mmCIF file of N, CA and C in Angstrom:
data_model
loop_
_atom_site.group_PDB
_atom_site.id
_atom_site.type_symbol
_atom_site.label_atom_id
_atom_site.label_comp_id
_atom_site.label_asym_id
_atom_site.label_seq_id
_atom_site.Cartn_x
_atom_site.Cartn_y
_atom_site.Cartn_z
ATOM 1 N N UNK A 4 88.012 119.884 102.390
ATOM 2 C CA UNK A 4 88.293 121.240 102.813
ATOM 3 C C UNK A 4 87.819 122.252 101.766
ATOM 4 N N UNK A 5 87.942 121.863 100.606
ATOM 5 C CA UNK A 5 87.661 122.801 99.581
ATOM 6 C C UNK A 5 86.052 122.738 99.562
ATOM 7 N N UNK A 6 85.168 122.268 99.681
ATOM 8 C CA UNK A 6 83.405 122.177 99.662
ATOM 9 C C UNK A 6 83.047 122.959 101.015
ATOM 10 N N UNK A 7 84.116 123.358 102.311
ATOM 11 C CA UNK A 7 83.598 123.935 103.249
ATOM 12 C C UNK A 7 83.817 125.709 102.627
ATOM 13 N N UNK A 8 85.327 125.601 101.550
ATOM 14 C CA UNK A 8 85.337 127.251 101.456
ATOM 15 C C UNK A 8 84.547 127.498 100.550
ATOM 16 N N UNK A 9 83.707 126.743 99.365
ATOM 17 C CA UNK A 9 82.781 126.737 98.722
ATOM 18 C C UNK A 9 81.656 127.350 99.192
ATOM 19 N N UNK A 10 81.121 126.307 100.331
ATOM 20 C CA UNK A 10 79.772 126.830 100.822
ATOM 21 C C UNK A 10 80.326 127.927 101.659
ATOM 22 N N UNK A 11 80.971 128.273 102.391
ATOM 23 C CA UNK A 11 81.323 129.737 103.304
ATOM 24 C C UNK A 11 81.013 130.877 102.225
ATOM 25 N N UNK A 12 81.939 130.272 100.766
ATOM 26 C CA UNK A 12 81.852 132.056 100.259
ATOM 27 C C UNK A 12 80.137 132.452 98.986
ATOM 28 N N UNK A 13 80.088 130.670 98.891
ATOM 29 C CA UNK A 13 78.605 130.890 98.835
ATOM 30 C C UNK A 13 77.525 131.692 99.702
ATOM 31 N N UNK A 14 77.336 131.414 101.092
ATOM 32 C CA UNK A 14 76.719 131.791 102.240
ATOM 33 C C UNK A 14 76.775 133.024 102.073
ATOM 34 N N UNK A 15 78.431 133.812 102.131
ATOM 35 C CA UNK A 15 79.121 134.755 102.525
ATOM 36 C C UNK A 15 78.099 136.105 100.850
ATOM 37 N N UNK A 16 78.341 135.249 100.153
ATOM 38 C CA UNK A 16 77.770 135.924 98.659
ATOM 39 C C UNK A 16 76.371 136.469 98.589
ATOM 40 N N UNK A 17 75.546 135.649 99.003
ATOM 41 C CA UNK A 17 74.196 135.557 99.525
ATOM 42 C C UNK A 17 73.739 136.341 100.320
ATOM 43 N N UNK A 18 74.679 136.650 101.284
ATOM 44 C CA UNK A 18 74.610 137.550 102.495
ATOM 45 C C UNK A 18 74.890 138.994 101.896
ATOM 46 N N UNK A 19 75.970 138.603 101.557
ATOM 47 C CA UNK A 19 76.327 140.516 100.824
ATOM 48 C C UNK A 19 75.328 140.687 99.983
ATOM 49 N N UNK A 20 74.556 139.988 98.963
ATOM 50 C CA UNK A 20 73.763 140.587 98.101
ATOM 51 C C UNK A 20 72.392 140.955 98.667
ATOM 52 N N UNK A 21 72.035 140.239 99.677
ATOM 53 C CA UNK A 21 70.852 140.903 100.430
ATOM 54 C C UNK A 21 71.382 141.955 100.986
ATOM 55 N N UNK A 22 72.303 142.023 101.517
ATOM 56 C CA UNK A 22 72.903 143.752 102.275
ATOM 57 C C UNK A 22 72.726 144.838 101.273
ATOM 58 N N UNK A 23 73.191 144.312 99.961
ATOM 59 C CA UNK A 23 73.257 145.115 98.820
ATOM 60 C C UNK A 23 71.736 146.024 98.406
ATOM 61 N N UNK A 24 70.986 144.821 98.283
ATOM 62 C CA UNK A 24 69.826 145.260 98.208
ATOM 63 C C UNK A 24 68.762 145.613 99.346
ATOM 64 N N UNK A 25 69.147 145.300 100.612
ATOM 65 C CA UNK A 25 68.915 146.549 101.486
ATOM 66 C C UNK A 25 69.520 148.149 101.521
ATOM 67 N N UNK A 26 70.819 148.157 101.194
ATOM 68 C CA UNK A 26 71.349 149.278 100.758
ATOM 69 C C UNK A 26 70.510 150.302 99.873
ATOM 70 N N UNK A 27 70.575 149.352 98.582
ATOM 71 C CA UNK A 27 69.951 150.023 97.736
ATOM 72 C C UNK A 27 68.115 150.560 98.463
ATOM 73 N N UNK A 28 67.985 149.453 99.015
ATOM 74 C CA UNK A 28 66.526 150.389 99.622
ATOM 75 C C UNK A 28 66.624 151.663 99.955
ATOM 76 N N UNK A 29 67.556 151.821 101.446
ATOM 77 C CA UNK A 29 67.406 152.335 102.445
ATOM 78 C C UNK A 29 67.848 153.512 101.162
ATOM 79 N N UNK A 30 68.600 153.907 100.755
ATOM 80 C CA UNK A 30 69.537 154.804 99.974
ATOM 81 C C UNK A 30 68.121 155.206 99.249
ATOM 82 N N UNK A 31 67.242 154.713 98.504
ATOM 83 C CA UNK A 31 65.992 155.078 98.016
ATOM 84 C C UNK A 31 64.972 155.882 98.950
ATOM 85 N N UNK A 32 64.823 155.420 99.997
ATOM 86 C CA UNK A 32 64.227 156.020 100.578
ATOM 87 C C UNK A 32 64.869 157.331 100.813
ATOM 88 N N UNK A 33 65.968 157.258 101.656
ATOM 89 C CA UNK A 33 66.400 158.210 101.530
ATOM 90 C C UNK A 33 66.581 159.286 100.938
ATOM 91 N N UNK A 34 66.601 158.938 99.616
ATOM 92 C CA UNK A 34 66.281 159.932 98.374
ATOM 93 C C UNK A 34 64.829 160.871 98.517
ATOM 94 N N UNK A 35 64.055 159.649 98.974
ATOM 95 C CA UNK A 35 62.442 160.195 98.730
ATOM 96 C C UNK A 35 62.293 161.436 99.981
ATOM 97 N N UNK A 36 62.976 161.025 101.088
ATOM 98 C CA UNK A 36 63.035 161.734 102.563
ATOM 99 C C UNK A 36 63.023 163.354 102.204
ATOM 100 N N UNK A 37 64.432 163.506 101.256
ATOM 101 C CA UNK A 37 64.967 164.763 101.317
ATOM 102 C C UNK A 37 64.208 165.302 99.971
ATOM 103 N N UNK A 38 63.669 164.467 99.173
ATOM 104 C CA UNK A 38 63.076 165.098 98.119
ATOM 105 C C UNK A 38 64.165 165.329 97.008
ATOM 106 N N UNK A 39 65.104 164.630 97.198
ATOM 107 C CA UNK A 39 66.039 164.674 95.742
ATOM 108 C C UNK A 39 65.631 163.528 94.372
ATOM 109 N N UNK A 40 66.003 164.052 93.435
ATOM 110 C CA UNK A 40 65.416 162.837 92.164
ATOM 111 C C UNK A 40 66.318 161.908 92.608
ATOM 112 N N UNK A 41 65.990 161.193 92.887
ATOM 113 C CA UNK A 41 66.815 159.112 92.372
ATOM 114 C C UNK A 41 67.280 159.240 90.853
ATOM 115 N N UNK A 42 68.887 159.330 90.727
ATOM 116 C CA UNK A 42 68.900 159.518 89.189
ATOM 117 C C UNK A 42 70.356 158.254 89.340
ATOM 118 N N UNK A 43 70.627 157.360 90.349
ATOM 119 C CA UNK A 43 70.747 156.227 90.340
ATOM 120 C C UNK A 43 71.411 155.548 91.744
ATOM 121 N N UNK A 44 71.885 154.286 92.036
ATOM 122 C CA UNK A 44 72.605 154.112 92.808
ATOM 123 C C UNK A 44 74.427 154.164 92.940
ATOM 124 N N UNK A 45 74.181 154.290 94.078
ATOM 125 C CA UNK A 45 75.927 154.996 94.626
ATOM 126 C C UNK A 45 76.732 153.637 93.733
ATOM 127 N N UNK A 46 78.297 154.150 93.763
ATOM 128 C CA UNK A 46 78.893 153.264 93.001
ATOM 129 C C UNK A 46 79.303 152.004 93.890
ATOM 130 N N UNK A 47 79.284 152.446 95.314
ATOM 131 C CA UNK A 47 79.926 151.196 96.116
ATOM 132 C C UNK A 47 78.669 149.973 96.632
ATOM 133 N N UNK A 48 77.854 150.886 96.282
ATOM 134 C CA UNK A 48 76.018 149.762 96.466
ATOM 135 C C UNK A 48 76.030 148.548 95.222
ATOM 136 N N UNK A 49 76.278 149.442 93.567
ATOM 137 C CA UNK A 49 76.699 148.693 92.569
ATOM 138 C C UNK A 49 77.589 147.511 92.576
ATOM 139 N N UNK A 50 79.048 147.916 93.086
ATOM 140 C CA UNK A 50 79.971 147.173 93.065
ATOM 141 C C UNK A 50 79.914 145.857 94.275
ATOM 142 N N UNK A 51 79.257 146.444 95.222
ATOM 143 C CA UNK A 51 78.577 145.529 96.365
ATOM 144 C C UNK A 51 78.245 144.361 95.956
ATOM 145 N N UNK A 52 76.885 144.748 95.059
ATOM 146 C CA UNK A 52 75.908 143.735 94.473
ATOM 147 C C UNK A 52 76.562 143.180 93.485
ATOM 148 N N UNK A 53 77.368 143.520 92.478
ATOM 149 C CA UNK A 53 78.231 142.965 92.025
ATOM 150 C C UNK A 53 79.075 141.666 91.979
ATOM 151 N N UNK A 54 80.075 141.979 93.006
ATOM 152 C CA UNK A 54 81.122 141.125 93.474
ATOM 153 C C UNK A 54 80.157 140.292 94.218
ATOM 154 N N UNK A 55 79.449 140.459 95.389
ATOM 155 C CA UNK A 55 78.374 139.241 95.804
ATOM 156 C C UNK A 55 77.437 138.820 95.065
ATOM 157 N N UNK A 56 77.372 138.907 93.985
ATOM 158 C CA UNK A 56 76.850 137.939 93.195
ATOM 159 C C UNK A 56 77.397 137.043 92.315
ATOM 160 N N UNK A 57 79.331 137.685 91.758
ATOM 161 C CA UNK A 57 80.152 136.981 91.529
ATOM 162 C C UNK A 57 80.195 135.423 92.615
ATOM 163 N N UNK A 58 80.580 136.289 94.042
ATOM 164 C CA UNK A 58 80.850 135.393 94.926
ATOM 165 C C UNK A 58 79.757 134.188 95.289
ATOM 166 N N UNK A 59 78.641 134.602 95.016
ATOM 167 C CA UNK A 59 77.762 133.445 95.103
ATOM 168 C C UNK A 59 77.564 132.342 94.383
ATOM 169 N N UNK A 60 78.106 132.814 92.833
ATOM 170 C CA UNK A 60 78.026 132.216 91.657
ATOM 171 C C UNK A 60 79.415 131.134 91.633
ATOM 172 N N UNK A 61 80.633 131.765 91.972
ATOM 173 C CA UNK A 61 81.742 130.976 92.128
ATOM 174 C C UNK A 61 81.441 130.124 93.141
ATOM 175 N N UNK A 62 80.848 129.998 94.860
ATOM 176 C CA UNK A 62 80.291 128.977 95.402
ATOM 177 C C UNK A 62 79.455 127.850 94.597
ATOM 178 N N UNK A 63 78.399 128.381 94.400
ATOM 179 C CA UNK A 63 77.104 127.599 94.096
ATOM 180 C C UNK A 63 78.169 126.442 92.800
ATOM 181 N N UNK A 64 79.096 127.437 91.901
ATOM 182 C CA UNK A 64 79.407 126.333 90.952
ATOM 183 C C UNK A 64 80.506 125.063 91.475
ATOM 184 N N UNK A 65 81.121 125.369 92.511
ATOM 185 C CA UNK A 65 81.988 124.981 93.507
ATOM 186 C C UNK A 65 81.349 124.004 93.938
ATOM 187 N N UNK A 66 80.137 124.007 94.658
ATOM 188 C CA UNK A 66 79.093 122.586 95.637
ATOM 189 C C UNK A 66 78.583 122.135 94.600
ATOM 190 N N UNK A 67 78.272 122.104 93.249
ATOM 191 C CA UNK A 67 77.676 121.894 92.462
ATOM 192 C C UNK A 67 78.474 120.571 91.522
ATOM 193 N N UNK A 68 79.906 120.553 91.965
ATOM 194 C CA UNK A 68 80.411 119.707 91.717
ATOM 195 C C UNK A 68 80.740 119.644 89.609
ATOM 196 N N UNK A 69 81.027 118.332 89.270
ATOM 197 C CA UNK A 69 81.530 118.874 87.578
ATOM 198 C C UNK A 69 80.142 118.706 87.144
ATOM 199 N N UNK A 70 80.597 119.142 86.159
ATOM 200 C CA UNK A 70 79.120 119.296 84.973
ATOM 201 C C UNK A 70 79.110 117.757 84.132
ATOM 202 N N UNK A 71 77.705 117.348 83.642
ATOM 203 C CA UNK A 71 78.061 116.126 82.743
ATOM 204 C C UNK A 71 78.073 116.710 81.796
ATOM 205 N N UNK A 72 77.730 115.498 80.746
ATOM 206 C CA UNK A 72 77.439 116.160 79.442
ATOM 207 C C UNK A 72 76.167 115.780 79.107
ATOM 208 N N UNK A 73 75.536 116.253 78.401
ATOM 209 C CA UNK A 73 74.101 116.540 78.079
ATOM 210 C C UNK A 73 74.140 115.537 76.426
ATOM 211 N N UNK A 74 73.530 114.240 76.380
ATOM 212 C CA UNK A 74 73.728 113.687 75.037
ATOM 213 C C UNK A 74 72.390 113.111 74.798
ATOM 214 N N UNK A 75 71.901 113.845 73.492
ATOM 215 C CA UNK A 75 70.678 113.633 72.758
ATOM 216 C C UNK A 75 70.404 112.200 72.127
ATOM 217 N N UNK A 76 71.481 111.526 72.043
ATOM 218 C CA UNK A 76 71.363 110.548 71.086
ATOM 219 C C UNK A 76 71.476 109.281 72.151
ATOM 220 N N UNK A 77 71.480 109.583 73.840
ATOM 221 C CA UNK A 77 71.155 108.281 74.463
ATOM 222 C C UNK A 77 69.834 107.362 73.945
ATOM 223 N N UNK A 78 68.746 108.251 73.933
ATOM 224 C CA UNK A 78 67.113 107.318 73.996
ATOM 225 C C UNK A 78 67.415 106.759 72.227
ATOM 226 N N UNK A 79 68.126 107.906 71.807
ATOM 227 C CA UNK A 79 68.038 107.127 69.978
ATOM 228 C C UNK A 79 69.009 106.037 69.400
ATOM 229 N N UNK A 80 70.036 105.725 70.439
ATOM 230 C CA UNK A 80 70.565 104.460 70.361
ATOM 231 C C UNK A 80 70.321 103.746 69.771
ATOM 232 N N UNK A 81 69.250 102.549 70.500
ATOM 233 C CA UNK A 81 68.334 101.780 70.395
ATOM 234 C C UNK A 81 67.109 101.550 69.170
ATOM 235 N N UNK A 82 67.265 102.603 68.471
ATOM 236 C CA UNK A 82 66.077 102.542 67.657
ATOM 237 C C UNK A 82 66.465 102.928 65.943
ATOM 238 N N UNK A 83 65.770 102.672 65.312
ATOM 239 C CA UNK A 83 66.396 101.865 64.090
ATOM 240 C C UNK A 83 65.899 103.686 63.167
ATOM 241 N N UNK A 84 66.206 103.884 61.924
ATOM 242 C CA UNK A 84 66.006 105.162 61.486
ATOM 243 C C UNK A 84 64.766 104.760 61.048
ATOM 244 N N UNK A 85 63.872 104.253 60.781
ATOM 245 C CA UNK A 85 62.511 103.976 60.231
ATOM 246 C C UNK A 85 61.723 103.962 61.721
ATOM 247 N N UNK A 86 61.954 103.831 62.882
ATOM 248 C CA UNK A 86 61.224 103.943 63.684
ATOM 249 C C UNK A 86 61.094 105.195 64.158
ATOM 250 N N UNK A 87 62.420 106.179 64.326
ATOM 251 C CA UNK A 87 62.840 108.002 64.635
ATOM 252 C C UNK A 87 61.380 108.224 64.425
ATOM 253 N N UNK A 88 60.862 108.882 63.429
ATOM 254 C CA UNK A 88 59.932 109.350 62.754
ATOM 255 C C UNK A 88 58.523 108.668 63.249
ATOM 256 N N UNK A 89 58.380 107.647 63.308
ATOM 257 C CA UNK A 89 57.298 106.754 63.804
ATOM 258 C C UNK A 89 56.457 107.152 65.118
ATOM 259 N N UNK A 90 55.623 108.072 65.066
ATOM 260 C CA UNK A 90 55.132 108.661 66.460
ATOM 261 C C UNK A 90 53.300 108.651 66.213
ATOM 262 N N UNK A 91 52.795 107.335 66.706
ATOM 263 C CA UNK A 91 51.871 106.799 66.936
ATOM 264 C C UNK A 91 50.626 107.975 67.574
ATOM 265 N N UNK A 92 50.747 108.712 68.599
ATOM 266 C CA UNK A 92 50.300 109.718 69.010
ATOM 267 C C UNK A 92 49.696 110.968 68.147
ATOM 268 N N UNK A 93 50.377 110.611 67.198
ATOM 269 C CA UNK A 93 49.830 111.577 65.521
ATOM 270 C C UNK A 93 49.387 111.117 64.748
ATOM 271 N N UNK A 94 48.896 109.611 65.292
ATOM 272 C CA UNK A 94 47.969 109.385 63.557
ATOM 273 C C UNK A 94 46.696 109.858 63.798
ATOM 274 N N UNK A 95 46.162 110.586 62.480
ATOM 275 C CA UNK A 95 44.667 110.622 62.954
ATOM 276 C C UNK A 95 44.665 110.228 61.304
ATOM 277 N N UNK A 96 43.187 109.730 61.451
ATOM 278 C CA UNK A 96 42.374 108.446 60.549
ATOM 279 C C UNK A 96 40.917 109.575 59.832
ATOM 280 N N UNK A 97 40.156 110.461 60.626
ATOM 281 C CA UNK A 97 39.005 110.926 60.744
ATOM 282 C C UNK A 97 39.472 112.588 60.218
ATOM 283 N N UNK A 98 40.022 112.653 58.868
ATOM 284 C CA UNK A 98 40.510 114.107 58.600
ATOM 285 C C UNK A 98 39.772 114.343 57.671
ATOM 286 N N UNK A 99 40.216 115.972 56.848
ATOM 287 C CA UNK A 99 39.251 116.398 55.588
ATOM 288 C C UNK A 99 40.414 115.855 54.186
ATOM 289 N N UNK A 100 41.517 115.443 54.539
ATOM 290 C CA UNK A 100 42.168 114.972 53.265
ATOM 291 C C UNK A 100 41.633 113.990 52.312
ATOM 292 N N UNK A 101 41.100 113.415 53.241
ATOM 293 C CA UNK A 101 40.587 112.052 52.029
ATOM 294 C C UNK A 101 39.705 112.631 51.123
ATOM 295 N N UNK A 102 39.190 113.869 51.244
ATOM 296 C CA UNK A 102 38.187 114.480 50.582
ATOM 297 C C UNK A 102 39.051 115.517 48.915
ATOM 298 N N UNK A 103 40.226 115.220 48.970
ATOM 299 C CA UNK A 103 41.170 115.705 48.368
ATOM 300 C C UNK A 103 41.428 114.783 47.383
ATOM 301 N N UNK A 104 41.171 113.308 47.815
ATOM 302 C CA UNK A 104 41.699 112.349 46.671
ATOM 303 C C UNK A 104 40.693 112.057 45.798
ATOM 304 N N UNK A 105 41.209 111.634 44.301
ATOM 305 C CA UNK A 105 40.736 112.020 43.468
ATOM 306 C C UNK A 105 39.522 110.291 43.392
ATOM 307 N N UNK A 106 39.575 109.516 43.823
ATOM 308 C CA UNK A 106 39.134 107.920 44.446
ATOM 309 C C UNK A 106 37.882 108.301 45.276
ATOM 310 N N UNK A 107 37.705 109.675 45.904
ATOM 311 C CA UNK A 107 37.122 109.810 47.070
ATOM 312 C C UNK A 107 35.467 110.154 46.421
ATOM 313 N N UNK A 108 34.579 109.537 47.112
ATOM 314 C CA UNK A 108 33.307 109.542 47.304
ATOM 315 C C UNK A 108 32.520 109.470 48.571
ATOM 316 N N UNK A 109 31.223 110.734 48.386
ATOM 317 C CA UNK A 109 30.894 111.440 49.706
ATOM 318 C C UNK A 109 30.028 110.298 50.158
ATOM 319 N N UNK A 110 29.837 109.848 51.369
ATOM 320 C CA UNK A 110 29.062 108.413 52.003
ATOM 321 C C UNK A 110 27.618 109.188 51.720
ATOM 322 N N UNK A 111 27.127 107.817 51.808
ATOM 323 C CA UNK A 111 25.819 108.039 51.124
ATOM 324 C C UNK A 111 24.505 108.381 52.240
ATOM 325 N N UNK A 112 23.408 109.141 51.909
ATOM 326 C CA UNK A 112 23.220 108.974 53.464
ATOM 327 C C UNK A 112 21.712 107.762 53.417
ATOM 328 N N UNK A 113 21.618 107.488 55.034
ATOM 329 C CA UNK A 113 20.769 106.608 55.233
ATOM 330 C C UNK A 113 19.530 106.917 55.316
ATOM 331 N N UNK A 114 18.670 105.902 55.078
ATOM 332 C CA UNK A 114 17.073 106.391 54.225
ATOM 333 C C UNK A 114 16.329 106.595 55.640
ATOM 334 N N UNK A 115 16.796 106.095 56.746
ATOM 335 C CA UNK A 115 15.670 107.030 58.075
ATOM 336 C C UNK A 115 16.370 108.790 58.136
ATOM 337 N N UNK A 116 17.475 109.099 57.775
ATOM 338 C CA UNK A 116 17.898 110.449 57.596
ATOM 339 C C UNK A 116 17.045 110.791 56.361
ATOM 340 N N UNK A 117 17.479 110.210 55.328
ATOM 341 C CA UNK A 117 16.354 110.727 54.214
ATOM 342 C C UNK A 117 14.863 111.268 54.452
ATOM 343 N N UNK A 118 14.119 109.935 55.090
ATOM 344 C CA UNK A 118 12.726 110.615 55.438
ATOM 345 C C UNK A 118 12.213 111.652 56.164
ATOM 346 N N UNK A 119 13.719 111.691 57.251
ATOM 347 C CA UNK A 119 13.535 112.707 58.258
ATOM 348 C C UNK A 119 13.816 113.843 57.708
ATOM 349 N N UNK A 120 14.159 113.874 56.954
ATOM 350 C CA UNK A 120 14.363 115.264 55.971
ATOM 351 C C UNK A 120 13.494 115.779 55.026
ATOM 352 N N UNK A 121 12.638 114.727 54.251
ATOM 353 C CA UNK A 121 11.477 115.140 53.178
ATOM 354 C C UNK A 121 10.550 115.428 54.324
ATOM 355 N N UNK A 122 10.150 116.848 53.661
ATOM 356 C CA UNK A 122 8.793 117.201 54.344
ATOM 357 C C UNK A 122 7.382 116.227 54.390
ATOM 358 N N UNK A 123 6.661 115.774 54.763
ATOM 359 C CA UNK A 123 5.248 115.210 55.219
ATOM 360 C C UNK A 123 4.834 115.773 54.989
ATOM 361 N N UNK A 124 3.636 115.366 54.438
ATOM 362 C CA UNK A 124 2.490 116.248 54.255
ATOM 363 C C UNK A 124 1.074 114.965 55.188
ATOM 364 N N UNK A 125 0.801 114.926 56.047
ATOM 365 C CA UNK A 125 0.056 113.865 56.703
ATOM 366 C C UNK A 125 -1.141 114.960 56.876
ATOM 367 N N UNK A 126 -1.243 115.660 56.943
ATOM 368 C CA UNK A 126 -2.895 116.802 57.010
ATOM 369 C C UNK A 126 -3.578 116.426 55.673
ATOM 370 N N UNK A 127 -4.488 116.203 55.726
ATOM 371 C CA UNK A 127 -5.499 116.377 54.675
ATOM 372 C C UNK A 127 -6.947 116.793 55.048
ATOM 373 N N UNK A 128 -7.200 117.581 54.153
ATOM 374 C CA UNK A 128 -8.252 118.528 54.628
ATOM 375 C C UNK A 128 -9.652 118.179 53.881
#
């Protein structure tokens, strides 16, 4: 019985707040009709939209049934503190650090790059 007055004053909430904000239209226009400034909406358009949005909110949490609890440490159960940290997806191998260590030497290059690089001189005149 209680999930039918739930969804009714859900429905019921939903309904008033679209009225609300037809209100607030029509009341705009209206404004524009007569040529008065819009310097805001009426207080019972406010309180309208208001309370039906209370009322929708007290439904929706109503069908929505209890809340769980939200716990971070299910997936980390299972896994040991040296593994936490362990995220495979981030190693990279091919960086400019190694160029930082003091061990480090620049590869050497290969002698068909070499030749392709010294100028020729094959013309002779």
């Amino acid at each position: 019985m209680g999930l039918m007055w739930a969804r009714l004053a859900f429905f019921a909430g939903i309904v008033f707040l679209f009225h609300a904000g037809y209100s607030a239209a029509q009341h705009r226009a209206y404004m524009r009709v007569t040529e008065q400034e819009f310097t805001g909406l009426p207080t019972d358009i406010s309180v309208q939209g208001l309370l039906s949005l209370l009322l929708a909110m007290y439904g929706i949490l109503h069908i929505a049934g209890d809340f769980k609890e939200i716990r971070a440490n299910v997936q980390l159960q299972n896994k040991s503190w040296e593994t936490v940290g362990n995220r495979p997806t981030f190693y990279t191998f091919a960086h400019r650090g190694r160029a930082l260590s003091p061990n480090y030497s620049p590869p050497k290059m290969k002698s068909s790059l070499e030749e392709s690089l010294t100028p020729q001189h094959s013309h002779q005149a």
